[in-house]
Amino acid sequence: MTKLTELTLCEARDGLVKKQFSAKELTQTHLQKMEETRSLNAYITETPEVALKMAAASDEKLAKNEELRPLEGLPIGIKDLFCTKNIRTTAASKILDGYKPLYESTVTQNLWDAGAVLLGKLNLDEFAMGSSNLTSAYGPVVSPWKIKGDNRQFVPGGSSGGSVAAVAVGSALATTGTDTGGSIRQPAAFSGIVGLKPTYGRCSRYGIVAFASSLDQAGPLTKDVRDAALMLKIMAGYDPKDATSVNIPVPDYEKMLSGNIKNLKVGIPKEYRVEGLNPEIENLWSQGIEWLKNAGAEIQEISLPHTKYALPTYYILAPAEASSNLARYDGVRFGLRTSGKTLDELYELTRAEGFGREVKRRIMIGTYVLSAGYYDAYYLKAQKIRRLIRQDFEEAFKKVDVILTPTTPTAAFAIGEEPKDPVTMYMNDVLTVPANLAGIPGISIPASFTEEGLPLGLQILGPTFEEARILNVGYVLEQAAQFKEKALKLRTSI
Ligand code: GLN
């Protein structure tokens, strides 16, 4: 039998129902894997007692065969940006030292209500700001991927670095992530797994530590497309506690995976042939086009003329919102407190000590672009460009059903060889941020490898609330790419 940690979420679900193993066994095997792979630093907080208790409750239901919930007894991990009641939540920042939320995020509550089992809280870039997981106050996450005959350690991508590493190595069946500018899709591509960013408003943001509220969206990280469909169905839905969550029904995404894309119109945006796009990724893109053509899709070149402004626009709007959201960490209400002689000094010392370099940089950029003298020149202008970027997509989706692009301009980089200047680091997001600015859904599918054997991903974008459609196209790509089968042969992962 396949090892329990190698099963997909859906396979594990079916195995539990058929009583091939118990929820306790499934959970214990994952807890053991978590221990064996601690050197990856994927988890910030492990919750074995909670996990075993939840698994026992599921086993009781399974034994009686009563009211089985959709994720009954399935062990998963949660990005440590989601508040979990009475369980330490850090956002990978020192400033939240000792913080235990008094409430549960809606997305995680949905998962527990569906019977999922909490294994622990996963490492990330501090406040989800980064593309490498190198900015975490709890240290970097090491990717499970290696190059044969090469000792270097690679980044898993970010900011959901712990979430992708855990799925890739098998220390969780699936995990949650958040995506403000690419933090689900980019690390999924770097780590050879599936990552889905839903439409803005599809999942509730209630109880997720805010980074840039008009861009943040929760989504699943999984071993395959079917698992993403299952997870999203549970995570998504209207929530009166989040004013931006949208009240439209959540379809049964798994049932909608037909694999039929005959006559589907696929747009190829010429502006995504950005400078610095690795030739191997260009080839993969052409390969992806062939795969979809072979499955009966029609390919069309399209134009998204404002693409080149997306990254600068994002790096004005995201820090602006972040600087405002992070004003609440003042040393008074929660987390770290560094005493000073006056109240002002307490604020200053706490924030100086509690925030890392990247977070401080974003707060400074954000307050600058929002300041009276520069608001119109930067913030307001960026808002206007954001609208144009959204309109580009609206126009494109009048002609095509989905858009196919690579997920990232390069493969993962080695720890220690990361770009040293922030702007080059920001280039990682050049292909993912437009979807956040437009609020549309996107999915990254592991599709191929570099010559050295590191994973590469393809991205599918769709119109708002068409998650079922991009999942279905992803399903077709997954079958054509045979990534998992090739990965097993390459055996580059630990
Ligand atoms: N890498 C991007 C940033 O640093 C996106 C992060 C995210 O999506 N949370 O802002």
Short mmCIF file of C-alpha atoms and ligand atoms in Angstrom, two decimals:
data_model
loop_
_atom_site.label_atom_id
_atom_site.label_comp_id
_atom_site.label_asym_id
_atom_site.label_seq_id
_atom_site.Cartn_x
_atom_site.Cartn_y
_atom_site.Cartn_z
CA MET A 1 0.00 0.00 0.00
CA THR A 2 1.12 3.57 -0.65
CA LYS A 3 2.48 5.24 2.45
CA LEU A 4 -0.21 7.26 4.20
CA THR A 5 1.81 10.46 3.84
CA GLU A 6 1.93 9.97 0.07
CA LEU A 7 -1.84 9.87 -0.33
CA THR A 8 -3.73 12.82 -1.72
CA LEU A 9 -6.46 14.38 0.40
CA CYS A 10 -9.18 12.70 -1.70
CA GLU A 11 -7.41 9.30 -1.58
CA ALA A 12 -7.11 9.58 2.20
CA ARG A 13 -10.80 10.51 2.45
CA ASP A 14 -11.76 7.41 0.46
CA GLY A 15 -9.39 5.20 2.48
CA LEU A 16 -10.95 6.36 5.75
CA VAL A 17 -14.46 5.65 4.55
CA LYS A 18 -13.39 2.18 3.38
CA LYS A 19 -11.80 1.67 6.83
CA GLN A 20 -8.40 0.90 5.33
CA PHE A 21 -6.92 2.93 8.20
CA SER A 22 -8.21 5.10 11.04
CA ALA A 23 -8.08 8.87 11.40
CA LYS A 24 -5.77 8.30 14.35
CA GLU A 25 -3.32 6.29 12.24
CA LEU A 26 -3.48 8.83 9.46
CA THR A 27 -2.84 11.67 11.91
CA GLN A 28 -0.06 9.86 13.74
CA THR A 29 1.78 9.13 10.50
CA HIS A 30 1.63 12.78 9.57
CA LEU A 31 2.79 13.86 13.04
CA GLN A 32 5.70 11.49 12.68
CA LYS A 33 6.59 12.93 9.28
CA MET A 34 6.41 16.38 10.83
CA GLU A 35 9.00 15.29 13.40
CA GLU A 36 11.26 13.63 10.84
CA THR A 37 11.29 16.73 8.65
CA ARG A 38 11.73 19.36 11.38
CA SER A 39 14.94 20.48 9.70
CA LEU A 40 12.79 22.07 6.97
CA ASN A 41 11.34 24.43 9.62
CA ALA A 42 7.91 24.26 7.96
CA TYR A 43 5.91 24.45 11.20
CA ILE A 44 6.14 27.27 13.73
CA THR A 45 3.76 25.57 16.17
CA GLU A 46 2.99 21.86 16.26
CA THR A 47 -0.33 20.87 17.83
CA PRO A 48 -0.16 17.07 18.26
CA GLU A 49 -2.57 16.95 21.24
CA VAL A 50 -5.21 18.94 19.39
CA ALA A 51 -4.67 16.76 16.31
CA LEU A 52 -5.11 13.47 18.17
CA LYS A 53 -8.23 14.73 19.92
CA MET A 54 -9.80 15.82 16.66
CA ALA A 55 -8.82 12.53 15.00
CA ALA A 56 -10.42 10.57 17.86
CA ALA A 57 -13.68 12.48 17.40
CA SER A 58 -13.61 11.62 13.69
CA ASP A 59 -12.87 7.97 14.41
CA GLU A 60 -15.98 7.82 16.57
CA LYS A 61 -18.10 9.14 13.72
CA LEU A 62 -16.40 6.82 11.24
CA ALA A 63 -17.02 3.82 13.48
CA LYS A 64 -20.72 4.62 13.67
CA ASN A 65 -20.77 5.57 9.99
CA GLU A 66 -22.83 8.58 10.96
CA GLU A 67 -22.94 12.09 9.46
CA LEU A 68 -19.56 11.89 7.84
CA ARG A 69 -18.39 15.39 7.09
CA PRO A 70 -16.53 16.21 3.84
CA LEU A 71 -13.06 16.38 5.45
CA GLU A 72 -13.71 13.86 8.21
CA GLY A 73 -10.45 12.90 9.92
CA LEU A 74 -8.13 14.50 7.36
CA PRO A 75 -4.98 16.09 8.89
CA ILE A 76 -4.06 19.49 7.47
CA GLY A 77 -1.78 22.43 8.33
CA ILE A 78 -2.69 26.11 8.62
CA LYS A 79 -0.58 29.09 7.57
CA ASP A 80 0.24 30.95 10.77
CA LEU A 81 -1.58 34.03 9.53
CA PHE A 82 -5.00 32.54 10.34
CA CYS A 83 -6.16 33.14 13.91
CA THR A 84 -6.81 29.91 15.77
CA LYS A 85 -8.64 30.17 19.08
CA ASN A 86 -6.36 29.69 22.09
CA ILE A 87 -3.51 28.53 19.85
CA ARG A 88 -0.50 30.75 19.37
CA THR A 89 -0.71 32.79 16.16
CA THR A 90 2.47 34.60 15.16
CA ALA A 91 2.26 35.89 11.55
CA ALA A 92 5.97 34.93 11.74
CA SER A 93 6.61 38.22 13.51
CA LYS A 94 8.27 38.90 16.81
CA ILE A 95 5.74 41.63 17.48
CA LEU A 96 3.01 39.03 18.06
CA ASP A 97 5.12 37.20 20.64
CA GLY A 98 2.85 35.30 23.02
CA TYR A 99 -0.37 36.18 21.18
CA LYS A 100 -3.17 33.63 21.50
CA PRO A 101 -6.31 34.73 19.66
CA LEU A 102 -9.62 34.63 21.49
CA TYR A 103 -11.45 33.68 18.31
CA GLU A 104 -11.17 31.49 15.23
CA SER A 105 -10.86 32.68 11.63
CA THR A 106 -13.90 31.85 9.50
CA VAL A 107 -11.90 29.82 6.97
CA THR A 108 -10.35 27.60 9.65
CA GLN A 109 -13.70 27.28 11.44
CA ASN A 110 -15.19 26.07 8.13
CA LEU A 111 -12.43 23.46 7.90
CA TRP A 112 -12.96 22.18 11.47
CA ASP A 113 -16.73 22.12 10.96
CA ALA A 114 -16.05 19.90 7.94
CA GLY A 115 -14.09 17.46 10.11
CA ALA A 116 -10.49 18.39 9.26
CA VAL A 117 -7.73 17.76 11.83
CA LEU A 118 -5.26 20.52 12.80
CA LEU A 119 -1.61 19.39 12.71
CA GLY A 120 -0.07 22.78 13.41
CA LYS A 121 0.63 26.32 12.28
CA LEU A 122 2.94 26.86 9.32
CA ASN A 123 5.87 29.20 8.80
CA LEU A 124 5.66 32.15 6.40
CA ASP A 125 7.34 35.42 5.53
CA GLU A 126 6.76 37.97 8.29
CA PHE A 127 3.18 39.28 7.89
CA ALA A 128 3.17 37.48 4.50
CA MET A 129 5.60 40.03 3.07
CA GLY A 130 8.05 38.21 0.87
CA SER A 131 8.61 35.66 -1.87
CA SER A 132 11.10 33.34 -0.22
CA ASN A 133 10.13 32.72 3.41
CA LEU A 134 13.45 34.34 4.31
CA THR A 135 11.83 37.21 6.23
CA SER A 136 10.24 35.02 8.94
CA ALA A 137 11.24 35.86 12.52
CA TYR A 138 11.20 32.08 13.05
CA GLY A 139 13.88 31.44 10.44
CA PRO A 140 13.72 30.36 6.80
CA VAL A 141 11.85 27.32 5.51
CA VAL A 142 14.00 24.90 3.50
CA SER A 143 12.46 23.47 0.35
CA PRO A 144 12.18 19.67 0.21
CA TRP A 145 13.53 19.96 -3.34
CA LYS A 146 17.22 19.51 -4.04
CA ILE A 147 19.40 19.23 -7.11
CA LYS A 148 21.12 15.87 -7.52
CA GLY A 149 24.77 16.02 -6.49
CA ASP A 150 24.37 19.55 -5.17
CA ASN A 151 24.30 20.36 -1.46
CA ARG A 152 22.66 23.74 -1.69
CA GLN A 153 19.34 24.32 0.05
CA PHE A 154 16.59 26.06 -1.89
CA VAL A 155 13.81 28.42 -0.85
CA PRO A 156 10.28 27.00 -1.04
CA GLY A 157 8.98 30.39 -2.24
CA GLY A 158 6.80 32.67 -0.20
CA SER A 159 5.07 33.93 1.60
CA SER A 160 3.26 30.59 2.19
CA GLY A 161 6.63 28.77 2.40
CA GLY A 162 5.81 26.44 5.30
CA SER A 163 2.45 25.60 3.74
CA VAL A 164 3.99 24.44 0.45
CA ALA A 165 6.94 22.63 2.04
CA ALA A 166 4.59 20.62 4.28
CA VAL A 167 2.46 19.49 1.34
CA ALA A 168 5.49 18.74 -0.85
CA VAL A 169 7.22 16.66 1.82
CA GLY A 170 4.06 14.96 3.10
CA SER A 171 3.83 16.42 6.61
CA ALA A 172 0.25 17.56 5.87
CA LEU A 173 -2.31 16.26 3.40
CA ALA A 174 -3.17 19.82 2.40
CA THR A 175 -2.65 23.31 3.83
CA THR A 176 -4.07 26.80 3.70
CA GLY A 177 -2.27 29.82 2.28
CA THR A 178 -2.99 33.46 1.59
CA ASP A 179 -2.23 35.36 -1.59
CA THR A 180 -1.87 39.15 -1.65
CA GLY A 181 0.42 39.35 -4.67
CA GLY A 182 1.27 35.72 -5.40
CA SER A 183 1.93 34.08 -2.04
CA ILE A 184 -0.06 30.95 -2.88
CA ARG A 185 0.82 30.55 -6.56
CA GLN A 186 4.53 31.44 -6.51
CA PRO A 187 5.54 29.04 -3.71
CA ALA A 188 3.29 26.34 -5.22
CA ALA A 189 5.24 26.69 -8.49
CA PHE A 190 8.62 26.66 -6.68
CA SER A 191 7.68 23.54 -4.72
CA GLY A 192 5.89 21.41 -7.30
CA ILE A 193 2.35 21.52 -5.89
CA VAL A 194 -1.03 23.06 -6.77
CA GLY A 195 -1.94 26.50 -5.37
CA LEU A 196 -5.24 28.30 -5.93
CA LYS A 197 -5.99 31.95 -5.26
CA PRO A 198 -9.75 32.41 -5.42
CA THR A 199 -11.65 35.52 -6.51
CA TYR A 200 -11.43 38.39 -4.02
CA GLY A 201 -14.44 37.93 -1.76
CA ARG A 202 -14.79 34.17 -2.30
CA CYS A 203 -13.25 33.24 1.07
CA SER A 204 -13.80 35.24 4.21
CA ARG A 205 -10.88 37.29 5.48
CA TYR A 206 -12.29 37.38 9.00
CA GLY A 207 -9.60 36.34 11.45
CA ILE A 208 -6.75 36.39 8.95
CA VAL A 209 -4.00 38.77 10.05
CA ALA A 210 -4.37 41.62 7.55
CA PHE A 211 -1.57 42.59 5.18
CA ALA A 212 -3.25 44.53 2.32
CA SER A 213 -6.98 44.17 2.85
CA SER A 214 -8.08 44.95 -0.71
CA LEU A 215 -5.79 42.23 -2.10
CA ASP A 216 -5.59 39.46 0.56
CA GLN A 217 -7.36 36.19 -0.24
CA ALA A 218 -7.15 32.75 1.36
CA GLY A 219 -6.80 29.62 -0.72
CA PRO A 220 -5.71 25.96 -0.67
CA LEU A 221 -2.29 24.38 -1.29
CA THR A 222 -2.60 20.76 -2.33
CA LYS A 223 -0.95 17.79 -4.02
CA ASP A 224 -3.32 17.85 -6.97
CA VAL A 225 -6.21 19.67 -8.59
CA ARG A 226 -8.94 17.43 -7.19
CA ASP A 227 -7.73 18.18 -3.66
CA ALA A 228 -7.79 21.92 -4.41
CA ALA A 229 -11.41 21.57 -5.53
CA LEU A 230 -12.33 19.75 -2.31
CA MET A 231 -10.54 22.24 -0.04
CA LEU A 232 -11.92 25.32 -1.77
CA LYS A 233 -15.50 24.11 -1.47
CA ILE A 234 -15.08 24.04 2.30
CA MET A 235 -12.98 27.19 2.70
CA ALA A 236 -15.19 29.41 0.50
CA GLY A 237 -18.52 31.02 1.28
CA TYR A 238 -20.28 34.14 2.40
CA ASP A 239 -19.48 35.44 5.84
CA PRO A 240 -21.42 38.31 7.40
CA LYS A 241 -18.33 39.03 9.51
CA ASP A 242 -16.39 40.11 6.39
CA ALA A 243 -18.02 43.01 4.56
CA THR A 244 -16.09 42.17 1.39
CA SER A 245 -17.11 38.53 1.25
CA VAL A 246 -19.57 37.86 -1.54
CA ASN A 247 -22.93 36.17 -1.11
CA ILE A 248 -23.15 33.79 -4.04
CA PRO A 249 -23.47 30.00 -3.78
CA VAL A 250 -20.35 27.83 -3.67
CA PRO A 251 -20.48 25.17 -6.39
CA ASP A 252 -19.31 21.59 -5.95
CA TYR A 253 -15.95 22.13 -7.63
CA GLU A 254 -14.90 18.49 -7.43
CA LYS A 255 -17.97 17.31 -9.34
CA MET A 256 -17.27 19.90 -12.01
CA LEU A 257 -13.85 18.46 -12.94
CA SER A 258 -14.89 16.99 -16.28
CA GLY A 259 -11.55 17.27 -18.09
CA ASN A 260 -13.51 18.52 -21.08
CA ILE A 261 -12.15 21.77 -22.52
CA LYS A 262 -13.26 21.31 -26.10
CA ASN A 263 -13.62 24.68 -27.87
CA LEU A 264 -12.59 26.54 -24.73
CA LYS A 265 -10.87 29.78 -25.70
CA VAL A 266 -7.46 30.24 -24.09
CA GLY A 267 -5.76 33.65 -24.21
CA ILE A 268 -1.99 34.06 -24.34
CA PRO A 269 -1.06 37.57 -23.20
CA LYS A 270 1.91 38.84 -25.14
CA GLU A 271 2.90 41.27 -22.39
CA TYR A 272 3.71 38.34 -20.10
CA ARG A 273 6.85 37.62 -22.10
CA VAL A 274 8.63 39.77 -19.56
CA GLU A 275 12.32 40.52 -19.42
CA GLY A 276 14.19 37.97 -17.37
CA LEU A 277 11.79 35.15 -18.25
CA ASN A 278 13.90 32.02 -18.09
CA PRO A 279 14.06 30.25 -21.53
CA GLU A 280 13.08 26.97 -19.87
CA ILE A 281 9.92 28.66 -18.65
CA GLU A 282 9.23 30.02 -22.13
CA ASN A 283 9.48 26.48 -23.47
CA LEU A 284 7.15 25.23 -20.80
CA TRP A 285 4.65 27.93 -21.73
CA SER A 286 4.72 26.76 -25.38
CA GLN A 287 4.35 23.20 -24.16
CA GLY A 288 1.33 24.20 -22.08
CA ILE A 289 -0.25 25.79 -25.15
CA GLU A 290 0.28 22.52 -27.07
CA TRP A 291 -1.26 20.46 -24.25
CA LEU A 292 -4.39 22.60 -24.20
CA LYS A 293 -4.62 22.60 -28.01
CA ASN A 294 -4.40 18.81 -28.03
CA ALA A 295 -7.29 18.70 -25.58
CA GLY A 296 -9.43 20.68 -28.00
CA ALA A 297 -8.94 24.26 -26.78
CA GLU A 298 -8.62 27.21 -29.14
CA ILE A 299 -5.59 29.41 -28.58
CA GLN A 300 -5.68 33.18 -29.10
CA GLU A 301 -3.04 35.82 -28.58
CA ILE A 302 -4.41 38.62 -26.41
CA SER A 303 -3.14 41.90 -25.04
CA LEU A 304 -3.19 43.12 -21.46
CA PRO A 305 -1.59 46.49 -22.18
CA HIS A 306 -1.17 47.75 -18.61
CA THR A 307 0.70 44.67 -17.38
CA LYS A 308 3.99 46.53 -17.06
CA TYR A 309 2.50 48.84 -14.47
CA ALA A 310 1.19 46.05 -12.27
CA LEU A 311 4.27 45.51 -10.14
CA PRO A 312 4.93 49.21 -9.36
CA THR A 313 1.21 49.68 -8.69
CA TYR A 314 1.19 46.73 -6.31
CA TYR A 315 4.27 47.99 -4.49
CA ILE A 316 2.51 51.29 -3.80
CA LEU A 317 -0.91 49.94 -2.83
CA ALA A 318 0.18 46.91 -0.79
CA PRO A 319 2.60 48.86 1.45
CA ALA A 320 0.04 51.69 1.81
CA GLU A 321 -2.56 49.29 3.14
CA ALA A 322 0.02 47.42 5.19
CA SER A 323 1.23 50.58 6.91
CA SER A 324 -2.32 51.30 7.96
CA ASN A 325 -3.12 47.71 9.01
CA LEU A 326 0.09 47.36 11.00
CA ALA A 327 -0.52 50.55 12.98
CA ARG A 328 -2.42 48.39 15.51
CA TYR A 329 0.77 46.72 16.75
CA ASP A 330 1.60 49.29 19.36
CA GLY A 331 2.73 47.22 22.33
CA VAL A 332 -0.47 48.01 24.20
CA ARG A 333 -3.11 45.72 22.77
CA PHE A 334 -1.36 42.47 22.01
CA GLY A 335 1.95 40.70 21.65
CA LEU A 336 5.33 42.15 22.45
CA ARG A 337 5.74 45.15 24.76
CA THR A 338 9.00 47.00 25.27
CA SER A 339 8.59 49.52 28.08
CA GLY A 340 9.70 53.10 27.64
CA LYS A 341 9.73 56.23 29.77
CA THR A 342 6.73 57.67 27.94
CA LEU A 343 3.85 56.19 25.98
CA ASP A 344 5.40 57.37 22.71
CA GLU A 345 8.65 55.71 23.62
CA LEU A 346 6.80 52.46 24.40
CA TYR A 347 5.27 52.53 20.91
CA GLU A 348 8.59 53.30 19.27
CA LEU A 349 10.67 50.76 21.13
CA THR A 350 8.08 48.01 20.70
CA ARG A 351 7.79 48.58 16.96
CA ALA A 352 11.54 48.97 16.51
CA GLU A 353 12.13 45.67 18.25
CA GLY A 354 9.12 43.77 17.03
CA PHE A 355 9.18 44.31 13.26
CA GLY A 356 11.77 42.89 10.88
CA ARG A 357 13.56 44.82 8.11
CA GLU A 358 11.19 44.04 5.26
CA VAL A 359 8.13 44.95 7.30
CA LYS A 360 9.74 48.23 8.37
CA ARG A 361 10.59 48.98 4.74
CA ARG A 362 6.96 48.47 3.73
CA ILE A 363 5.65 50.62 6.58
CA MET A 364 7.98 53.42 5.53
CA ILE A 365 7.03 53.17 1.85
CA GLY A 366 3.37 52.94 2.78
CA THR A 367 3.31 55.97 5.06
CA TYR A 368 5.30 57.91 2.46
CA VAL A 369 2.86 57.25 -0.41
CA LEU A 370 -0.07 58.09 1.86
CA SER A 371 1.43 61.29 3.24
CA ALA A 372 -0.34 64.54 2.42
CA GLY A 373 2.21 65.75 -0.12
CA TYR A 374 2.47 62.49 -2.06
CA TYR A 375 -0.98 60.94 -1.80
CA ASP A 376 -2.14 62.20 -5.20
CA ALA A 377 1.13 61.51 -6.96
CA TYR A 378 1.46 57.91 -5.78
CA TYR A 379 -1.49 56.39 -3.98
CA LEU A 380 -4.28 57.95 -6.02
CA LYS A 381 -2.45 57.36 -9.30
CA ALA A 382 -1.85 53.73 -8.37
CA GLN A 383 -5.57 53.31 -7.65
CA LYS A 384 -6.35 54.63 -11.13
CA ILE A 385 -3.88 52.26 -12.76
CA ARG A 386 -5.35 49.41 -10.76
CA ARG A 387 -8.68 50.14 -12.41
CA LEU A 388 -7.04 50.05 -15.87
CA ILE A 389 -5.45 46.69 -15.09
CA ARG A 390 -8.83 45.32 -14.07
CA GLN A 391 -10.35 46.68 -17.27
CA ASP A 392 -7.64 44.94 -19.33
CA PHE A 393 -8.85 41.63 -17.91
CA GLU A 394 -12.52 42.48 -18.39
CA GLU A 395 -11.82 43.22 -22.05
CA ALA A 396 -9.77 40.05 -22.46
CA PHE A 397 -12.48 37.88 -20.92
CA LYS A 398 -14.94 39.14 -23.54
CA LYS A 399 -12.80 37.26 -26.06
CA VAL A 400 -11.37 34.29 -24.14
CA ASP A 401 -12.52 31.97 -21.34
CA VAL A 402 -9.20 31.64 -19.50
CA ILE A 403 -5.65 32.96 -19.74
CA LEU A 404 -2.52 30.78 -19.65
CA THR A 405 0.83 32.14 -18.42
CA PRO A 406 3.85 30.85 -16.52
CA THR A 407 3.54 31.35 -12.74
CA THR A 408 7.03 32.72 -12.10
CA PRO A 409 9.82 34.16 -14.25
CA THR A 410 12.41 31.78 -12.72
CA ALA A 411 12.67 28.58 -10.69
CA ALA A 412 13.48 28.58 -6.95
CA PHE A 413 16.78 30.12 -5.89
CA ALA A 414 19.24 28.75 -3.34
CA ILE A 415 19.21 30.06 0.23
CA GLY A 416 22.10 32.51 0.40
CA GLU A 417 21.91 33.23 -3.34
CA GLU A 418 18.69 35.23 -3.15
CA PRO A 419 18.54 38.64 -4.81
CA LYS A 420 20.06 41.11 -2.35
CA ASP A 421 18.19 44.20 -3.46
CA PRO A 422 14.47 44.27 -2.71
CA VAL A 423 13.40 45.34 -6.20
CA THR A 424 14.91 42.23 -7.84
CA MET A 425 13.21 40.15 -5.16
CA TYR A 426 9.91 41.86 -5.99
CA MET A 427 10.31 40.68 -9.63
CA ASN A 428 9.25 37.21 -8.44
CA ASP A 429 5.68 38.48 -8.38
CA VAL A 430 5.61 40.07 -11.81
CA LEU A 431 3.32 37.39 -13.28
CA THR A 432 1.09 36.91 -10.24
CA VAL A 433 0.24 40.43 -8.94
CA PRO A 434 -2.03 41.47 -11.83
CA ALA A 435 -4.63 38.88 -10.74
CA ASN A 436 -4.70 40.33 -7.20
CA LEU A 437 -5.06 43.88 -8.48
CA ALA A 438 -7.97 42.75 -10.68
CA GLY A 439 -9.49 40.49 -7.99
CA ILE A 440 -9.69 37.51 -10.38
CA PRO A 441 -8.91 33.86 -9.53
CA GLY A 442 -5.68 32.11 -10.52
CA ILE A 443 -4.22 28.65 -10.08
CA SER A 444 -0.66 27.35 -10.40
CA ILE A 445 -0.16 23.82 -11.68
CA PRO A 446 3.18 22.00 -11.35
CA ALA A 447 4.01 21.30 -14.97
CA SER A 448 7.70 20.67 -15.59
CA PHE A 449 11.28 20.91 -14.33
CA THR A 450 14.39 22.92 -15.04
CA GLU A 451 17.24 20.96 -16.59
CA GLU A 452 18.64 20.59 -13.07
CA GLY A 453 15.38 19.14 -11.79
CA LEU A 454 13.63 22.01 -9.96
CA PRO A 455 9.85 22.37 -10.39
CA LEU A 456 8.20 24.92 -12.68
CA GLY A 457 4.55 25.95 -12.77
CA LEU A 458 1.94 27.17 -15.22
CA GLN A 459 -0.72 29.68 -14.18
CA ILE A 460 -4.34 29.77 -15.34
CA LEU A 461 -6.37 32.93 -14.76
CA GLY A 462 -10.14 33.18 -15.11
CA PRO A 463 -12.96 35.71 -14.76
CA THR A 464 -14.30 36.44 -11.28
CA PHE A 465 -16.01 33.48 -9.57
CA GLU A 466 -14.98 31.06 -12.34
CA GLU A 467 -12.86 28.92 -10.04
CA ALA A 468 -14.53 25.78 -11.42
CA ARG A 469 -13.32 26.68 -14.90
CA ILE A 470 -9.68 27.25 -13.98
CA LEU A 471 -9.70 24.09 -11.87
CA ASN A 472 -10.93 22.15 -14.87
CA VAL A 473 -8.24 23.57 -17.16
CA GLY A 474 -5.72 22.82 -14.42
CA TYR A 475 -6.99 19.26 -14.34
CA VAL A 476 -6.31 18.90 -18.07
CA LEU A 477 -2.80 20.34 -17.69
CA GLU A 478 -2.12 18.06 -14.75
CA GLN A 479 -2.98 14.98 -16.77
CA ALA A 480 -0.90 16.13 -19.73
CA ALA A 481 2.11 17.15 -17.66
CA GLN A 482 2.37 13.93 -15.60
CA PHE A 483 4.40 15.94 -13.09
CA LYS A 484 4.07 13.54 -10.18
CA GLU A 485 5.15 10.54 -12.22
CA LYS A 486 8.19 12.43 -13.52
CA ALA A 487 9.01 13.74 -10.04
CA LEU A 488 9.11 10.18 -8.71
CA LYS A 489 11.56 9.20 -11.43
CA LEU A 490 13.75 12.23 -10.88
CA ARG A 491 13.77 11.60 -7.15
CA THR A 492 15.17 15.02 -6.43
CA SER A 493 12.98 15.58 -3.42
CA ILE A 494 14.01 14.28 -0.01
N1 GLN B 1 5.67 38.46 -2.60
C1 GLN B 1 4.66 39.48 -2.53
C2 GLN B 1 5.03 40.49 -1.46
O1 GLN B 1 6.07 40.37 -0.93
C3 GLN B 1 3.32 38.89 -2.29
C4 GLN B 1 3.11 38.46 -0.89
C5 GLN B 1 1.77 37.85 -0.68
O2 GLN B 1 1.07 37.48 -1.63
N2 GLN B 1 1.38 37.76 0.57
O3 GLN B 1 4.31 41.37 -1.15
#
